[in-house]
XYZ file of N, CA and C in Angstrom:
483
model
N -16.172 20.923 -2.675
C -15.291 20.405 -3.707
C -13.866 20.862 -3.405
N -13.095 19.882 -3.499
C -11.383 20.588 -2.827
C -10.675 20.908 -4.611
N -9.591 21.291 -4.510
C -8.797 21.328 -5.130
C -8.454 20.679 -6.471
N -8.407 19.246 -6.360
C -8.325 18.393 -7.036
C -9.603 17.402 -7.623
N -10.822 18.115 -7.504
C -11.732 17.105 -7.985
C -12.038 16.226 -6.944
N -13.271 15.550 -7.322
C -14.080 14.539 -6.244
C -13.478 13.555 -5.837
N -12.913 13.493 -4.749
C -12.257 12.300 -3.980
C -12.932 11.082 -4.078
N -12.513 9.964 -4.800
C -13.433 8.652 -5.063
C -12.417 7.648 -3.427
N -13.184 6.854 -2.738
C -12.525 6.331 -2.041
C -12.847 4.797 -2.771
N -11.853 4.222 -2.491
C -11.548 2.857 -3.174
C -11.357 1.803 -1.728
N -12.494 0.722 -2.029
C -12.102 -0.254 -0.974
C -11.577 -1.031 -1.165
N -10.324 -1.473 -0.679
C -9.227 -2.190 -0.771
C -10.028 -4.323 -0.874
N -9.784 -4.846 -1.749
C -10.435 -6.360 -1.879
C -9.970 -7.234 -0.812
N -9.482 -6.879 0.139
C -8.912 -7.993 1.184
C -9.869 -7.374 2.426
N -9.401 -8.215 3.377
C -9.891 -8.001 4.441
C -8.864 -7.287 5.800
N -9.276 -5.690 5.824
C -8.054 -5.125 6.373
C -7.391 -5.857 7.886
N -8.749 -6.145 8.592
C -8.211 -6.558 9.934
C -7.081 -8.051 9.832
N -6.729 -8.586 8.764
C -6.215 -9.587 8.706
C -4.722 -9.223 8.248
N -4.607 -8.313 7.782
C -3.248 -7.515 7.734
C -2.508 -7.275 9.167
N -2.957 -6.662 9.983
C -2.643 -6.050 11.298
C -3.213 -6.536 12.592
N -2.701 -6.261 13.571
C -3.226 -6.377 15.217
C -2.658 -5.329 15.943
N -3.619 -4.962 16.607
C -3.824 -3.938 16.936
C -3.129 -3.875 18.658
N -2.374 -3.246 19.090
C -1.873 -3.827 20.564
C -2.432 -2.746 21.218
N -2.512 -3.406 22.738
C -3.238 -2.742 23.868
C -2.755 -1.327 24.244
N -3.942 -0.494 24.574
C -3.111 0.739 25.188
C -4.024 1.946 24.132
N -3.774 2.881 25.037
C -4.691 3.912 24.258
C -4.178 4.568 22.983
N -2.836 4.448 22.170
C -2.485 4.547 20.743
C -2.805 3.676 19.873
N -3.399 3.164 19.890
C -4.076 1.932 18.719
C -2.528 1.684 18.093
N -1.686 0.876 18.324
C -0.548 0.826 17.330
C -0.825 -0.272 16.788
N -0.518 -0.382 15.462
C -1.080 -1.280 14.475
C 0.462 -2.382 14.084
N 0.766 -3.736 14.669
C 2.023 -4.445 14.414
C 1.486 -5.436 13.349
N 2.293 -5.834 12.325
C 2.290 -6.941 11.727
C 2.117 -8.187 12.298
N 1.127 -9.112 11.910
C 0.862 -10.643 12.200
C 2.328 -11.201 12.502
N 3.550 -10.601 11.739
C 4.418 -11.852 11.588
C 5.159 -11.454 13.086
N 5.101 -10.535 14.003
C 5.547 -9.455 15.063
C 4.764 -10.948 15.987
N 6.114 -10.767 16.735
C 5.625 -12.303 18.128
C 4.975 -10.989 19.189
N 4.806 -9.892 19.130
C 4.070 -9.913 19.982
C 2.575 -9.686 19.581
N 2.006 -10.134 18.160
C 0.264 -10.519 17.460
C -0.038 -11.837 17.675
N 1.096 -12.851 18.140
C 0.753 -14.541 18.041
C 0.972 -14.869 19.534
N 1.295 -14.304 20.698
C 1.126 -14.886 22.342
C 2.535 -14.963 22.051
N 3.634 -13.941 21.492
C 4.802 -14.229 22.304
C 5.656 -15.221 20.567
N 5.003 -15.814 19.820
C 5.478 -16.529 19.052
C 5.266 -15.576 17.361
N 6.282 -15.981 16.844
C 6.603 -15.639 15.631
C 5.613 -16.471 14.811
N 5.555 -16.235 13.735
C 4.746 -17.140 12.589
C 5.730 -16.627 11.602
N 6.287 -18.252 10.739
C 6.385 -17.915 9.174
C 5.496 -17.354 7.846
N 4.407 -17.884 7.882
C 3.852 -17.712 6.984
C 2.627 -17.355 7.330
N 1.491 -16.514 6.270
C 0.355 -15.806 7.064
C -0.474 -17.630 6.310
N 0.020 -18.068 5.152
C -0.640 -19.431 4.664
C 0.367 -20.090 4.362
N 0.320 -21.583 4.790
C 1.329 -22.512 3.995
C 1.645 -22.815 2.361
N 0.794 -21.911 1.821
C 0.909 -22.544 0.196
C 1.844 -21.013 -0.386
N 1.807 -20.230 0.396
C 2.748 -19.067 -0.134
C 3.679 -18.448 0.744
N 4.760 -18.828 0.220
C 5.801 -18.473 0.794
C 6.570 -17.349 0.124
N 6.748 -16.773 -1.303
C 7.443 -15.615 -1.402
C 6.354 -14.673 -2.632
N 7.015 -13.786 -2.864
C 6.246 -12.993 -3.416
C 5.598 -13.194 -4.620
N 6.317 -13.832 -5.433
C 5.762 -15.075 -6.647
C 4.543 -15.579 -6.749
N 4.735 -16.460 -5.335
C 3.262 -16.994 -4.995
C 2.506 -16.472 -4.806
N 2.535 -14.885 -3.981
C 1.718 -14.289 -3.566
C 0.693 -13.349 -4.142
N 1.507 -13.063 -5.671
C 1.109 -12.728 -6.441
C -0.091 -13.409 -7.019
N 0.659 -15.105 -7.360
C -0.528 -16.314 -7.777
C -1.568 -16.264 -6.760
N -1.672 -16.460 -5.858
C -1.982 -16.674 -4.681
C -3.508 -15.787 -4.422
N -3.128 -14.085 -4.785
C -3.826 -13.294 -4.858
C -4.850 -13.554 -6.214
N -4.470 -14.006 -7.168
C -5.306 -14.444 -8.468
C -6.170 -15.113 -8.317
N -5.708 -16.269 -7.644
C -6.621 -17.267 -6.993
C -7.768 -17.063 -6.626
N -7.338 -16.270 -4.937
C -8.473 -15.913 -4.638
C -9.260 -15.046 -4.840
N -9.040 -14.226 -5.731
C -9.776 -12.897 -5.882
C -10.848 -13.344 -7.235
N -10.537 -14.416 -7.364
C -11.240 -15.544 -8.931
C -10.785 -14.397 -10.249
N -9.414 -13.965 -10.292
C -8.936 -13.609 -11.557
C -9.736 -12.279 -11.441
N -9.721 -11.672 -10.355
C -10.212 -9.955 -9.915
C -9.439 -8.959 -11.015
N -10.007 -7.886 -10.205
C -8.949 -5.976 -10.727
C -7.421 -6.559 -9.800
N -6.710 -6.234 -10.373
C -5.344 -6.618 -9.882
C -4.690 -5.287 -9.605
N -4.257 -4.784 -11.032
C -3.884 -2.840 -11.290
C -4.689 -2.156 -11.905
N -4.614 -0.876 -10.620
C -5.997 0.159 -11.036
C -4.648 1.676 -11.417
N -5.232 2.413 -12.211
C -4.877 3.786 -12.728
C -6.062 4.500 -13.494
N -5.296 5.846 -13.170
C -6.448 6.817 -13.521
C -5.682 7.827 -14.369
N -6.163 8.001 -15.427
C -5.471 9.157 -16.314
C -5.025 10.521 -16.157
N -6.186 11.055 -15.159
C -6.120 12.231 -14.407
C -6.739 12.205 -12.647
N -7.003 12.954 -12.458
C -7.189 12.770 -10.729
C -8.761 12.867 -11.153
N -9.694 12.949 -11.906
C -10.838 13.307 -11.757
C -11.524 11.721 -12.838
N -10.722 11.232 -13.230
C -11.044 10.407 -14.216
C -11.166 9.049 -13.798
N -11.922 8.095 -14.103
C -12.500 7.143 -13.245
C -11.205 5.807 -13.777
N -11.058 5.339 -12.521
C -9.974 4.372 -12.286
C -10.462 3.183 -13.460
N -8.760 2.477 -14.425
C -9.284 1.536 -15.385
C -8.210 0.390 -14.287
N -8.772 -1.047 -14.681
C -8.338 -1.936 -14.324
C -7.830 -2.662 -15.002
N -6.594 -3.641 -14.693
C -6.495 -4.756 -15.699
C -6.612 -5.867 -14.482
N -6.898 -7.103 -14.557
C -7.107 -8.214 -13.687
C -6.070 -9.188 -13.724
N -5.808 -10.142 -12.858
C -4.719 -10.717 -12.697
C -4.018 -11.781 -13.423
N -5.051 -11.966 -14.241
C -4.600 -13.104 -15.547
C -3.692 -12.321 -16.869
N -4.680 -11.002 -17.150
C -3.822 -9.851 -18.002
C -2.390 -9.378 -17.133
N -2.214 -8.937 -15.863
C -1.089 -8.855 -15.253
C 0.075 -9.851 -15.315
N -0.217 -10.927 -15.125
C 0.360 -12.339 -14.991
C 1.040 -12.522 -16.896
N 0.578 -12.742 -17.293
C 0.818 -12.368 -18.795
C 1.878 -11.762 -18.912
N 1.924 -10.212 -18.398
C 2.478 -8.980 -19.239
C 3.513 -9.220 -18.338
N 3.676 -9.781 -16.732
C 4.892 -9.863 -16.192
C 5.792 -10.601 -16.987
N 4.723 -12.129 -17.392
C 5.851 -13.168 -17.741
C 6.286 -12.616 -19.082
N 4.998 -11.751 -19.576
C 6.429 -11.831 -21.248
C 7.268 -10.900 -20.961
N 7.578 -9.761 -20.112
C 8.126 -8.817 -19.334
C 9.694 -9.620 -19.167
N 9.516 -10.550 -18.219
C 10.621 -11.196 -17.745
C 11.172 -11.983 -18.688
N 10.268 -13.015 -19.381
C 10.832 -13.790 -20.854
C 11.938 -13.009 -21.664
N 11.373 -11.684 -21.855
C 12.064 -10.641 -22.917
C 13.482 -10.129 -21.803
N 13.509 -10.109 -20.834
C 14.510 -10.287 -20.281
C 15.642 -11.155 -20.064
N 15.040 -12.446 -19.959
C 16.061 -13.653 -20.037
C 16.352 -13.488 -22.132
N 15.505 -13.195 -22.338
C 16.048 -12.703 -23.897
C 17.400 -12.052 -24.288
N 17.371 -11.230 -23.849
C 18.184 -10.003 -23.860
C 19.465 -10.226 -22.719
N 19.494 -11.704 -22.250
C 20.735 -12.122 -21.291
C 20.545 -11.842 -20.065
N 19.639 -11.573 -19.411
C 19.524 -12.122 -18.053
C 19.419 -13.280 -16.981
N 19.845 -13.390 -16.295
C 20.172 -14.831 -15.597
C 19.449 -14.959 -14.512
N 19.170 -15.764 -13.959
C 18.569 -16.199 -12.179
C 19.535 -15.400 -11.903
N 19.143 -14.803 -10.452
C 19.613 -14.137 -9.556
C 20.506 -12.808 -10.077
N 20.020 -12.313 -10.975
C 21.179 -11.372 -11.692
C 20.261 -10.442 -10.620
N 20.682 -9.124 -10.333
C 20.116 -7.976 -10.041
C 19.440 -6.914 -11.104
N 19.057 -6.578 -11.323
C 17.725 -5.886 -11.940
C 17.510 -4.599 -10.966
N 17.714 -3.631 -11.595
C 17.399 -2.118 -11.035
C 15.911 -1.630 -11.914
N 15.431 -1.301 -11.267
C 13.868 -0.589 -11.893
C 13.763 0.955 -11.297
N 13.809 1.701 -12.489
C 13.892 3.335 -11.827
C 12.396 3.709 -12.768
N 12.054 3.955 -11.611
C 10.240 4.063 -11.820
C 9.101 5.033 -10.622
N 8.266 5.229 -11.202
C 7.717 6.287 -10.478
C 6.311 4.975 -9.835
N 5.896 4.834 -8.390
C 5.220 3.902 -7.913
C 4.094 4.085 -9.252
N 3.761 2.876 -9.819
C 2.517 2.643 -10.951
C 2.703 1.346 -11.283
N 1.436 1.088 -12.190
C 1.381 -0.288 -12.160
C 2.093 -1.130 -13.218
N 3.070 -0.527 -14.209
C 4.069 -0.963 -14.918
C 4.957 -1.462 -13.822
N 5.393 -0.911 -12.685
C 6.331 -0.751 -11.798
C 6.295 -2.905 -10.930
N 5.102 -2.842 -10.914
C 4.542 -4.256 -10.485
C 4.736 -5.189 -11.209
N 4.502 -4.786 -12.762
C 4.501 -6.288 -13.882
C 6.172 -6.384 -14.447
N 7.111 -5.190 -14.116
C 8.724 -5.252 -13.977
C 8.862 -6.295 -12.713
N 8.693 -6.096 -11.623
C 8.874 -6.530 -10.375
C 8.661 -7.734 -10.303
N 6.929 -8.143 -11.031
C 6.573 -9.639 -10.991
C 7.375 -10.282 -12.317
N 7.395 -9.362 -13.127
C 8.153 -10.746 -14.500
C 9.479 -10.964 -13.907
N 9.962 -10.190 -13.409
C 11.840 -10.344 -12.485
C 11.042 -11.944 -12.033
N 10.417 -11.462 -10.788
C 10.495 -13.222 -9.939
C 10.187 -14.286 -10.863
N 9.430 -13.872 -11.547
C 8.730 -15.398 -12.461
C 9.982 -16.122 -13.150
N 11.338 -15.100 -12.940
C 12.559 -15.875 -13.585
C 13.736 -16.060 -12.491
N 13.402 -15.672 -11.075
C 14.051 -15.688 -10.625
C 15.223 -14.666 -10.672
N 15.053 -13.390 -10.826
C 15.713 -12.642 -10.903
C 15.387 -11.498 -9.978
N 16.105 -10.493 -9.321
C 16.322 -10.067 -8.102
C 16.161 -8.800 -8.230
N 15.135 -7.959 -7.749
C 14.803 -6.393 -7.663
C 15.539 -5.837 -6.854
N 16.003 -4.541 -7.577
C 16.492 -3.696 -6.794
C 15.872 -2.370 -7.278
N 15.055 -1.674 -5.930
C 14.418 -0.463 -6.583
C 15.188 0.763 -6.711
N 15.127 1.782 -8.017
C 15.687 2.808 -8.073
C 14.653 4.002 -7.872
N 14.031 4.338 -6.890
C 13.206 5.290 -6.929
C 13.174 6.474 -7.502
N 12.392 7.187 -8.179
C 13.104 8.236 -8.710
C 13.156 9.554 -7.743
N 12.579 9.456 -6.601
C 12.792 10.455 -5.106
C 13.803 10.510 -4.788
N 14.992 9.059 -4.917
C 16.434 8.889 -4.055
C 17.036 9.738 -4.610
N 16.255 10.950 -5.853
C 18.108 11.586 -6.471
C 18.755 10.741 -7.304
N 19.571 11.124 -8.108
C 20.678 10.882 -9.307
C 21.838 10.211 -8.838
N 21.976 10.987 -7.529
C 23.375 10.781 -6.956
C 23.164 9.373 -5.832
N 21.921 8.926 -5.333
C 21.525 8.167 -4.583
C 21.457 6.743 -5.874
N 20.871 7.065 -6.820
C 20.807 5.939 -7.753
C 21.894 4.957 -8.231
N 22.999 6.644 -8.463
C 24.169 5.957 -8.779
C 25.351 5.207 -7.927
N 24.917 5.622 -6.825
C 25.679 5.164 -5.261
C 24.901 3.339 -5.567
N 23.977 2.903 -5.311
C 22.545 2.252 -5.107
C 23.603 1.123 -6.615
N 23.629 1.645 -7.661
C 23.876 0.811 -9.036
C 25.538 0.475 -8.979
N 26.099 1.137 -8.449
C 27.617 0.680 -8.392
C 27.737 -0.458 -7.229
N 27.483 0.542 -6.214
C 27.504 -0.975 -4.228
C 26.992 -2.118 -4.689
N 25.669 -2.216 -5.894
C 25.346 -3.764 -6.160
C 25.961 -4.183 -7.210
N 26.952 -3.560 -8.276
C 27.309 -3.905 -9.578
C 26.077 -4.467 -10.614
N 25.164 -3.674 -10.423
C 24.175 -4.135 -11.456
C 24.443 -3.907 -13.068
N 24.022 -4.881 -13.847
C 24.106 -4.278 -15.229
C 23.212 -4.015 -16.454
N 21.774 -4.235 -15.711
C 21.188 -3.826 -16.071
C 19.915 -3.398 -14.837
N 19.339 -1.871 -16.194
C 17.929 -1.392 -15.368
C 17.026 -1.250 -15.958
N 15.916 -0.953 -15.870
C 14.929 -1.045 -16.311
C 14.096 0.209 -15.601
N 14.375 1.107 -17.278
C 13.511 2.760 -17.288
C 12.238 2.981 -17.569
């Protein structure tokens, strides 16, 4: 038993080898599909023609997963992972973003999100696109002084805590 309680391993719902290719040579280095040297030398746009940005990909993932676990969290490190699925996600983005164009946001405005990686962090991110509005992440690792560098260079005017 380590430190932190029983390590649960979680298998990821996709199919990993379709993420990566693997290039020759005894370091296994792992390049992206979209990398011309995984396609004979040629680039690829798209890994599918029906999704092209992250929007879709989001839909895209709903689709096929037939309305799956989308975001998983765990209350504590020992406590068994809860899910919400991609129809409940899809939802909470769009009224997420709705309540944004509420409150005066526009297409293409910039949008700062200062957030710790979780799955609130995703349904900010996805309700932004569903309006066409433009992420900019504020990590909360970059520092105070990195944030505020980060919120002035883009003139953002609003964020999202």
């Amino acid at each position: 038993m380590s430190c932190c309680g029983q390590i649960t391993t979680i298998r990821p719902p996709i199919e990993m080898s379709s993420q990566s290719d693997v290039l020759k040579g005894p370091d296994h280095i792992h390049v992206s599909k979209f990398y011309k040297e995984a396609k004979n030398g040629k680039f690829i746009s798209y890994i599918t023609e029906n999704v092209r940005t992250l929007y879709q990909t989001f839909r895209e993932g709903a689709y096929s997963s037939n309305n799956g676990p989308c975001l998983g969290w765990r209350e504590t490190l020992t406590s068994p992972y809860q899910w919400i699925n991609y129809d409940e996600a899809l939802l909470r983005a769009k009224n997420f973003g709705a309540g944004m164009i509420a409150l005066g946001a526009r297409p293409k405005q910039l949008i700062g999100i200062y957030s710790q990686n979780r799955p609130e962090w995703i349904l900010y991110e996805q309700g932004c696109y569903s309006f066409s509005l433009v992420v900019v992440p504020l990590y909360d690792t970059l520092g105070p002084e990195a944030c505020a560098f980060i919120m002035r260079q883009t003139e953002m005017s609003l964020v999202v805590v």
